Amino acid sequence: MQIPESDWKLLRKIYPLALERFCERVLAEVSSTASDKGKSFHERYLKIFTLMQNRGRELGNAFDNARRSIALFQLGEIYRNGLITEDELSRFTPETQRMVRGEWKI
């Protein structure tokens, strides 16, 4: 299923804001991990390395190669990661909102 044109245009406007939220969250995680004095520098490094690998995959799923044919999947990833507010989601068509929330019926 492809996202309606109006929702695609809206999503393209929301992408940059959601991406900033994602990056802010990741950098906060990195900062917290880096400053954890209860762990050695090596332990912190390894944790940050793993964190960045995991977050890199999440970033790719939600934001890489944005195109209309995968927009519903990416919007779902953005929603599941808490990168879009309910107010922002409410601006999409009801069908798109149901798909993103997993409320659609076959």
PDB file of C-alpha atoms in Angstrom:
ATOM      1  CA  MET A   1       0.000   0.000   0.000  1.00  0.00           C
ATOM      2  CA  GLN A   2       1.291   3.423  -0.907  1.00  0.00           C
ATOM      3  CA  ILE A   3       0.865   6.519   1.224  1.00  0.00           C
ATOM      4  CA  PRO A   4      -1.531   9.179  -0.133  1.00  0.00           C
ATOM      5  CA  GLU A   5       0.174  12.126  -1.829  1.00  0.00           C
ATOM      6  CA  SER A   6      -0.998  14.582   0.848  1.00  0.00           C
ATOM      7  CA  ASP A   7       0.483  12.386   3.591  1.00  0.00           C
ATOM      8  CA  TRP A   8       3.720  11.985   1.636  1.00  0.00           C
ATOM      9  CA  LYS A   9       4.094  15.775   1.436  1.00  0.00           C
ATOM     10  CA  LEU A  10       3.385  16.097   5.160  1.00  0.00           C
ATOM     11  CA  LEU A  11       5.853  13.355   6.028  1.00  0.00           C
ATOM     12  CA  ARG A  12       8.588  15.086   4.041  1.00  0.00           C
ATOM     13  CA  LYS A  13       8.036  18.153   6.238  1.00  0.00           C
ATOM     14  CA  ILE A  14       8.133  16.083   9.439  1.00  0.00           C
ATOM     15  CA  TYR A  15      11.240  14.037   8.525  1.00  0.00           C
ATOM     16  CA  PRO A  16      13.756  16.758   9.502  1.00  0.00           C
ATOM     17  CA  LEU A  17      12.128  17.336  12.891  1.00  0.00           C
ATOM     18  CA  ALA A  18      11.903  13.615  13.641  1.00  0.00           C
ATOM     19  CA  LEU A  19      15.525  13.163  12.559  1.00  0.00           C
ATOM     20  CA  GLU A  20      16.628  15.933  14.934  1.00  0.00           C
ATOM     21  CA  ARG A  21      14.730  14.262  17.768  1.00  0.00           C
ATOM     22  CA  PHE A  22      16.393  10.959  16.972  1.00  0.00           C
ATOM     23  CA  CYS A  23      19.875  12.465  16.884  1.00  0.00           C
ATOM     24  CA  GLU A  24      19.277  14.414  20.093  1.00  0.00           C
ATOM     25  CA  ARG A  25      18.212  11.228  21.847  1.00  0.00           C
ATOM     26  CA  VAL A  26      21.208   9.251  20.595  1.00  0.00           C
ATOM     27  CA  LEU A  27      23.667  11.957  21.554  1.00  0.00           C
ATOM     28  CA  ALA A  28      22.140  12.075  25.046  1.00  0.00           C
ATOM     29  CA  GLU A  29      22.610   8.301  25.319  1.00  0.00           C
ATOM     30  CA  VAL A  30      26.212   8.613  24.177  1.00  0.00           C
ATOM     31  CA  SER A  31      26.864  11.438  26.633  1.00  0.00           C
ATOM     32  CA  SER A  32      25.345   9.496  29.499  1.00  0.00           C
ATOM     33  CA  THR A  33      27.344   6.401  28.634  1.00  0.00           C
ATOM     34  CA  ALA A  34      30.574   8.342  28.166  1.00  0.00           C
ATOM     35  CA  SER A  35      30.256   9.977  31.565  1.00  0.00           C
ATOM     36  CA  ASP A  36      29.442   6.779  33.487  1.00  0.00           C
ATOM     37  CA  LYS A  37      32.303   6.776  36.005  1.00  0.00           C
ATOM     38  CA  GLY A  38      31.252   3.328  37.232  1.00  0.00           C
ATOM     39  CA  LYS A  39      32.621   1.767  34.057  1.00  0.00           C
ATOM     40  CA  SER A  40      36.110   1.712  32.599  1.00  0.00           C
ATOM     41  CA  PHE A  41      36.912   3.766  29.520  1.00  0.00           C
ATOM     42  CA  HIS A  42      37.065   0.569  27.500  1.00  0.00           C
ATOM     43  CA  GLU A  43      33.659  -0.602  28.759  1.00  0.00           C
ATOM     44  CA  ARG A  44      32.184   2.791  27.911  1.00  0.00           C
ATOM     45  CA  TYR A  45      33.763   2.717  24.477  1.00  0.00           C
ATOM     46  CA  LEU A  46      32.374  -0.748  23.743  1.00  0.00           C
ATOM     47  CA  LYS A  47      28.913   0.245  24.941  1.00  0.00           C
ATOM     48  CA  ILE A  48      28.962   3.380  22.768  1.00  0.00           C
ATOM     49  CA  PHE A  49      30.197   1.368  19.796  1.00  0.00           C
ATOM     50  CA  THR A  50      27.328  -1.118  20.158  1.00  0.00           C
ATOM     51  CA  LEU A  51      24.855   1.681  20.772  1.00  0.00           C
ATOM     52  CA  MET A  52      25.917   3.460  17.586  1.00  0.00           C
ATOM     53  CA  GLN A  53      25.613   0.264  15.537  1.00  0.00           C
ATOM     54  CA  ASN A  54      22.096  -0.332  16.841  1.00  0.00           C
ATOM     55  CA  ARG A  55      21.008   3.272  16.456  1.00  0.00           C
ATOM     56  CA  GLY A  56      22.532   3.377  12.985  1.00  0.00           C
ATOM     57  CA  ARG A  57      20.225   0.547  11.928  1.00  0.00           C
ATOM     58  CA  GLU A  58      17.247   2.337  13.476  1.00  0.00           C
ATOM     59  CA  LEU A  59      18.213   5.551  11.706  1.00  0.00           C
ATOM     60  CA  GLY A  60      18.484   3.729   8.399  1.00  0.00           C
ATOM     61  CA  ASN A  61      15.102   2.034   8.781  1.00  0.00           C
ATOM     62  CA  ALA A  62      13.345   5.289   9.594  1.00  0.00           C
ATOM     63  CA  PHE A  63      15.128   7.815   7.403  1.00  0.00           C
ATOM     64  CA  ASP A  64      17.390   6.381   4.686  1.00  0.00           C
ATOM     65  CA  ASN A  65      16.373   6.519   1.046  1.00  0.00           C
ATOM     66  CA  ALA A  66      13.026   8.177   1.748  1.00  0.00           C
ATOM     67  CA  ARG A  67      10.583   7.526  -1.045  1.00  0.00           C
ATOM     68  CA  ARG A  68       6.856   7.244  -1.285  1.00  0.00           C
ATOM     69  CA  SER A  69       6.834   3.480  -1.824  1.00  0.00           C
ATOM     70  CA  ILE A  70       8.272   2.838   1.669  1.00  0.00           C
ATOM     71  CA  ALA A  71       6.900   5.909   3.429  1.00  0.00           C
ATOM     72  CA  LEU A  72       4.308   4.006   5.502  1.00  0.00           C
ATOM     73  CA  PHE A  73       7.002   1.673   6.800  1.00  0.00           C
ATOM     74  CA  GLN A  74       9.285   4.609   7.643  1.00  0.00           C
ATOM     75  CA  LEU A  75       6.482   6.576   9.291  1.00  0.00           C
ATOM     76  CA  GLY A  76       5.711   3.484  11.353  1.00  0.00           C
ATOM     77  CA  GLU A  77       9.361   3.310  12.443  1.00  0.00           C
ATOM     78  CA  ILE A  78       9.313   6.994  13.340  1.00  0.00           C
ATOM     79  CA  TYR A  79       6.127   6.471  15.362  1.00  0.00           C
ATOM     80  CA  ARG A  80       7.386   3.325  17.147  1.00  0.00           C
ATOM     81  CA  ASN A  81      10.542   5.172  18.118  1.00  0.00           C
ATOM     82  CA  GLY A  82       8.524   8.023  19.649  1.00  0.00           C
ATOM     83  CA  LEU A  83       9.840  10.602  17.182  1.00  0.00           C
ATOM     84  CA  ILE A  84       6.464  12.026  16.195  1.00  0.00           C
ATOM     85  CA  THR A  85       3.893  13.538  18.522  1.00  0.00           C
ATOM     86  CA  GLU A  86       0.250  12.499  18.568  1.00  0.00           C
ATOM     87  CA  ASP A  87      -0.603  16.012  17.357  1.00  0.00           C
ATOM     88  CA  GLU A  88       1.716  15.595  14.373  1.00  0.00           C
ATOM     89  CA  LEU A  89       0.337  12.134  13.615  1.00  0.00           C
ATOM     90  CA  SER A  90      -3.226  13.468  13.764  1.00  0.00           C
ATOM     91  CA  ARG A  91      -2.456  15.636  10.711  1.00  0.00           C
ATOM     92  CA  PHE A  92      -2.239  12.509   8.522  1.00  0.00           C
ATOM     93  CA  THR A  93      -5.283  10.899   6.938  1.00  0.00           C
ATOM     94  CA  PRO A  94      -7.230   8.511   9.190  1.00  0.00           C
ATOM     95  CA  GLU A  95      -6.155   5.548   7.032  1.00  0.00           C
ATOM     96  CA  THR A  96      -2.477   6.398   7.430  1.00  0.00           C
ATOM     97  CA  GLN A  97      -2.918   6.897  11.180  1.00  0.00           C
ATOM     98  CA  ARG A  98      -4.526   3.449  11.488  1.00  0.00           C
ATOM     99  CA  MET A  99      -1.749   1.828   9.463  1.00  0.00           C
ATOM    100  CA  VAL A 100       0.966   3.501  11.532  1.00  0.00           C
ATOM    101  CA  ARG A 101      -0.695   2.562  14.821  1.00  0.00           C
ATOM    102  CA  GLY A 102      -1.237  -1.002  13.636  1.00  0.00           C
ATOM    103  CA  GLU A 103      -5.021  -0.664  13.811  1.00  0.00           C
ATOM    104  CA  TRP A 104      -5.747  -1.644  10.175  1.00  0.00           C
ATOM    105  CA  LYS A 105      -7.855  -4.630   9.323  1.00  0.00           C
ATOM    106  CA  ILE A 106      -7.450  -7.043   6.458  1.00  0.00           C
TER     107      ILE A 106
END
